[in-house]
């Protein structure tokens, strides 16, 4: 969808569908808006806004297999090392798995798939920056109290929608392109929320590095 239309047109659809999904899940999972939950949501929202721009821009610029792998590995590796620095104990096989994951980024970027959108230095740099931003988003959500439910994630999405939606309105005439594939964008928004919710509950239940 981000290749068919400018990301400023695609992202609001992703975020709006995500917010609707969060609201639908709130009666089941709850939301407690404590001070710490709000701060965690604001931190995650700040990094998440940058992450949304950079990740989807990278996906539009180059092969998805390369961009998504770079983002995924960095988004996992940084919280992993943060958990190690915080003193969480990891098994030998866990350390070996992390090392192999980092090596995989070098292997996957050699892929020749998606030849219509070849990997470029600009795309790789954008994906790396996106990986750091997504890592900040994950760490922000992990900081939230275990009883906060969906509160931090809802704040995160509202921050993202406020920033990206404002840009979309102000600069709507500057970004030309085809109409977005809204079915794909909405699907991405729903899946993204389910992934974030699963991460929040997993991070509160176990070792952040493993999660």
Short mmCIF file of C-alpha atoms in Angstrom, two decimals:
data_model
loop_
_atom_site.label_atom_id
_atom_site.label_comp_id
_atom_site.label_asym_id
_atom_site.label_seq_id
_atom_site.Cartn_x
_atom_site.Cartn_y
_atom_site.Cartn_z
CA UNK A 1 0.00 0.00 0.00
CA UNK A 2 2.87 2.38 0.81
CA UNK A 3 4.30 1.80 -2.67
CA UNK A 4 1.03 2.62 -4.37
CA UNK A 5 0.38 5.88 -2.50
CA UNK A 6 2.42 8.27 -0.35
CA UNK A 7 2.91 7.05 3.21
CA UNK A 8 1.27 10.21 4.60
CA UNK A 9 -1.95 8.97 2.99
CA UNK A 10 -1.46 5.35 4.08
CA UNK A 11 -0.47 5.82 7.73
CA UNK A 12 -3.67 7.54 8.96
CA UNK A 13 -5.70 4.53 7.73
CA UNK A 14 -3.34 2.17 9.56
CA UNK A 15 -3.53 4.22 12.77
CA UNK A 16 -7.30 4.74 12.69
CA UNK A 17 -7.96 1.03 12.20
CA UNK A 18 -5.53 0.35 15.05
CA UNK A 19 -7.34 2.72 17.40
CA UNK A 20 -10.69 1.11 16.56
CA UNK A 21 -9.16 -2.30 17.30
CA UNK A 22 -7.83 -1.07 20.66
CA UNK A 23 -11.24 0.33 21.62
CA UNK A 24 -12.86 -2.99 20.72
CA UNK A 25 -10.38 -4.88 22.93
CA UNK A 26 -10.59 -2.54 25.95
CA UNK A 27 -13.73 -4.11 27.50
CA UNK A 28 -11.90 -7.44 27.57
CA UNK A 29 -8.38 -6.35 28.59
CA UNK A 30 -9.04 -3.07 30.44
CA UNK A 31 -6.99 0.12 30.65
CA UNK A 32 -5.62 1.90 33.75
CA UNK A 33 -4.34 5.42 33.03
CA UNK A 34 -1.82 5.84 35.85
CA UNK A 35 1.04 8.36 35.69
CA UNK A 36 3.57 5.68 34.76
CA UNK A 37 1.27 4.24 32.10
CA UNK A 38 0.81 7.67 30.53
CA UNK A 39 4.56 8.37 30.54
CA UNK A 40 5.25 4.97 28.99
CA UNK A 41 2.62 5.66 26.34
CA UNK A 42 4.13 9.05 25.50
CA UNK A 43 7.64 7.58 25.23
CA UNK A 44 6.42 4.72 23.06
CA UNK A 45 4.34 7.15 21.00
CA UNK A 46 7.30 9.43 20.30
CA UNK A 47 9.52 6.58 19.12
CA UNK A 48 6.59 4.85 17.44
CA UNK A 49 5.76 7.90 15.34
CA UNK A 50 9.31 8.03 13.99
CA UNK A 51 9.22 4.27 13.53
CA UNK A 52 6.02 4.36 11.48
CA UNK A 53 7.43 6.95 9.10
CA UNK A 54 10.80 5.26 8.69
CA UNK A 55 9.64 1.65 8.48
CA UNK A 56 6.91 2.24 5.91
CA UNK A 57 9.18 4.58 3.95
CA UNK A 58 11.84 1.85 3.83
CA UNK A 59 9.22 -0.68 2.69
CA UNK A 60 8.21 1.69 -0.12
CA UNK A 61 11.82 2.32 -1.19
CA UNK A 62 13.26 -1.19 -1.36
CA UNK A 63 12.63 -4.94 -1.19
CA UNK A 64 10.34 -5.88 1.68
CA UNK A 65 12.43 -8.93 2.58
CA UNK A 66 15.45 -6.70 3.26
CA UNK A 67 13.73 -3.75 4.91
CA UNK A 68 11.57 -5.84 7.23
CA UNK A 69 14.50 -8.07 8.23
CA UNK A 70 16.69 -5.09 9.15
CA UNK A 71 13.92 -3.50 11.20
CA UNK A 72 12.96 -6.77 12.90
CA UNK A 73 16.50 -7.73 13.90
CA UNK A 74 17.37 -4.30 15.32
CA UNK A 75 13.99 -3.99 17.05
CA UNK A 76 14.72 -7.31 18.77
CA UNK A 77 18.47 -6.91 19.37
CA UNK A 78 18.34 -3.54 21.14
CA UNK A 79 15.78 -4.55 23.82
CA UNK A 80 17.73 -7.80 24.17
CA UNK A 81 20.94 -5.94 25.06
CA UNK A 82 19.03 -3.53 27.30
CA UNK A 83 17.70 -6.51 29.24
CA UNK A 84 21.24 -7.88 29.58
CA UNK A 85 22.50 -4.51 30.87
CA UNK A 86 19.64 -4.47 33.39
CA UNK A 87 20.91 -7.76 34.78
CA UNK A 88 18.34 -10.22 33.44
CA UNK A 89 19.77 -13.71 33.20
CA UNK A 90 19.85 -15.36 29.79
CA UNK A 91 20.73 -18.92 28.89
CA UNK A 92 23.65 -19.89 26.66
CA UNK A 93 21.28 -20.94 23.91
CA UNK A 94 19.56 -17.56 24.20
CA UNK A 95 22.84 -15.72 23.69
CA UNK A 96 23.71 -17.96 20.73
CA UNK A 97 20.29 -17.34 19.21
CA UNK A 98 20.74 -13.57 19.48
CA UNK A 99 24.13 -13.80 17.77
CA UNK A 100 22.66 -15.85 14.92
CA UNK A 101 19.82 -13.35 14.53
CA UNK A 102 22.30 -10.50 14.13
CA UNK A 103 24.30 -12.47 11.55
CA UNK A 104 21.09 -13.16 9.62
CA UNK A 105 20.76 -9.49 8.73
CA UNK A 106 23.91 -9.77 6.62
CA UNK A 107 22.61 -12.88 4.88
CA UNK A 108 19.11 -11.64 4.12
CA UNK A 109 20.32 -8.37 2.59
CA UNK A 110 22.02 -10.46 -0.12
CA UNK A 111 18.61 -11.60 -1.39
CA UNK A 112 17.81 -10.80 -5.02
CA UNK A 113 14.04 -10.96 -4.59
CA UNK A 114 11.78 -8.04 -5.44
CA UNK A 115 14.02 -6.86 -8.27
CA UNK A 116 11.66 -4.00 -9.18
CA UNK A 117 12.64 -2.31 -5.92
CA UNK A 118 16.36 -3.09 -5.47
CA UNK A 119 18.04 -2.42 -2.14
CA UNK A 120 19.82 0.93 -1.99
CA UNK A 121 22.04 2.53 0.61
CA UNK A 122 19.31 5.08 1.36
CA UNK A 123 16.77 2.30 1.96
CA UNK A 124 19.13 0.40 4.25
CA UNK A 125 19.93 3.54 6.29
CA UNK A 126 16.20 4.31 6.56
CA UNK A 127 15.47 0.75 7.70
CA UNK A 128 18.28 0.89 10.31
CA UNK A 129 16.92 4.15 11.73
CA UNK A 130 13.45 2.60 11.69
CA UNK A 131 14.77 -0.39 13.63
CA UNK A 132 16.16 1.87 16.34
CA UNK A 133 12.85 3.75 16.52
CA UNK A 134 10.81 0.54 16.79
CA UNK A 135 13.15 -0.67 19.54
CA UNK A 136 12.41 2.55 21.44
CA UNK A 137 8.71 1.90 20.93
CA UNK A 138 9.02 -1.62 22.38
CA UNK A 139 11.08 -0.41 25.35
CA UNK A 140 8.53 2.32 26.04
CA UNK A 141 5.70 -0.22 26.16
CA UNK A 142 7.79 -2.52 28.36
CA UNK A 143 8.19 0.30 30.90
CA UNK A 144 4.45 0.43 31.51
CA UNK A 145 3.08 -1.04 34.78
CA UNK A 146 1.83 -4.60 34.43
CA UNK A 147 -1.70 -3.57 35.47
CA UNK A 148 -2.04 -0.77 32.90
CA UNK A 149 -3.67 -2.95 30.25
CA UNK A 150 -4.15 -1.15 26.94
CA UNK A 151 -3.70 2.36 28.37
CA UNK A 152 -0.11 2.95 27.14
CA UNK A 153 -0.84 1.53 23.69
CA UNK A 154 -3.92 3.72 23.28
CA UNK A 155 -1.89 6.81 24.21
CA UNK A 156 0.82 5.73 21.78
CA UNK A 157 -1.63 5.46 18.91
CA UNK A 158 -3.24 8.82 19.73
CA UNK A 159 0.18 10.52 19.70
CA UNK A 160 0.99 8.92 16.36
CA UNK A 161 -2.36 9.84 14.87
CA UNK A 162 -2.11 13.44 16.10
CA UNK A 163 1.33 13.95 14.56
CA UNK A 164 0.87 12.01 11.34
CA UNK A 165 -2.74 13.15 10.86
CA UNK A 166 -1.71 16.80 11.25
CA UNK A 167 1.02 16.38 8.64
CA UNK A 168 -1.42 14.64 6.30
CA UNK A 169 -3.92 17.52 6.59
CA UNK A 170 -1.40 20.35 6.31
CA UNK A 171 0.62 18.81 3.46
CA UNK A 172 -2.17 16.93 1.66
CA UNK A 173 -1.70 18.88 -1.57
CA UNK A 174 2.06 18.32 -1.58
CA UNK A 175 1.87 14.53 -1.67
CA UNK A 176 0.43 13.26 -4.91
CA UNK A 177 -0.11 9.64 -5.80
CA UNK A 178 -2.66 6.93 -6.35
CA UNK A 179 -5.34 6.14 -3.80
CA UNK A 180 -4.01 3.85 -1.04
CA UNK A 181 -5.02 0.22 -0.88
CA UNK A 182 -7.18 0.72 2.20
CA UNK A 183 -7.87 -2.98 2.71
CA UNK A 184 -4.14 -3.63 3.03
CA UNK A 185 -3.63 -0.57 5.24
CA UNK A 186 -6.51 -1.49 7.57
CA UNK A 187 -5.27 -5.08 7.75
CA UNK A 188 -1.81 -3.82 8.70
CA UNK A 189 -3.29 -1.60 11.40
CA UNK A 190 -5.28 -4.43 12.99
CA UNK A 191 -2.36 -6.89 12.88
CA UNK A 192 -0.01 -4.25 14.28
CA UNK A 193 -2.22 -3.72 17.33
CA UNK A 194 -2.55 -7.45 18.01
CA UNK A 195 1.25 -7.76 17.83
CA UNK A 196 1.76 -4.82 20.22
CA UNK A 197 -0.78 -6.19 22.71
CA UNK A 198 0.85 -9.62 22.61
CA UNK A 199 4.25 -7.98 23.20
CA UNK A 200 2.98 -5.99 26.21
CA UNK A 201 1.59 -9.05 27.96
CA UNK A 202 4.59 -11.21 27.09
CA UNK A 203 7.05 -8.56 28.33
CA UNK A 204 5.22 -8.37 31.66
CA UNK A 205 5.12 -12.13 32.02
CA UNK A 206 8.69 -13.04 31.14
CA UNK A 207 12.25 -12.03 30.31
CA UNK A 208 12.35 -8.97 28.03
CA UNK A 209 15.41 -10.27 26.20
CA UNK A 210 13.68 -13.53 25.31
CA UNK A 211 10.43 -11.79 24.43
#
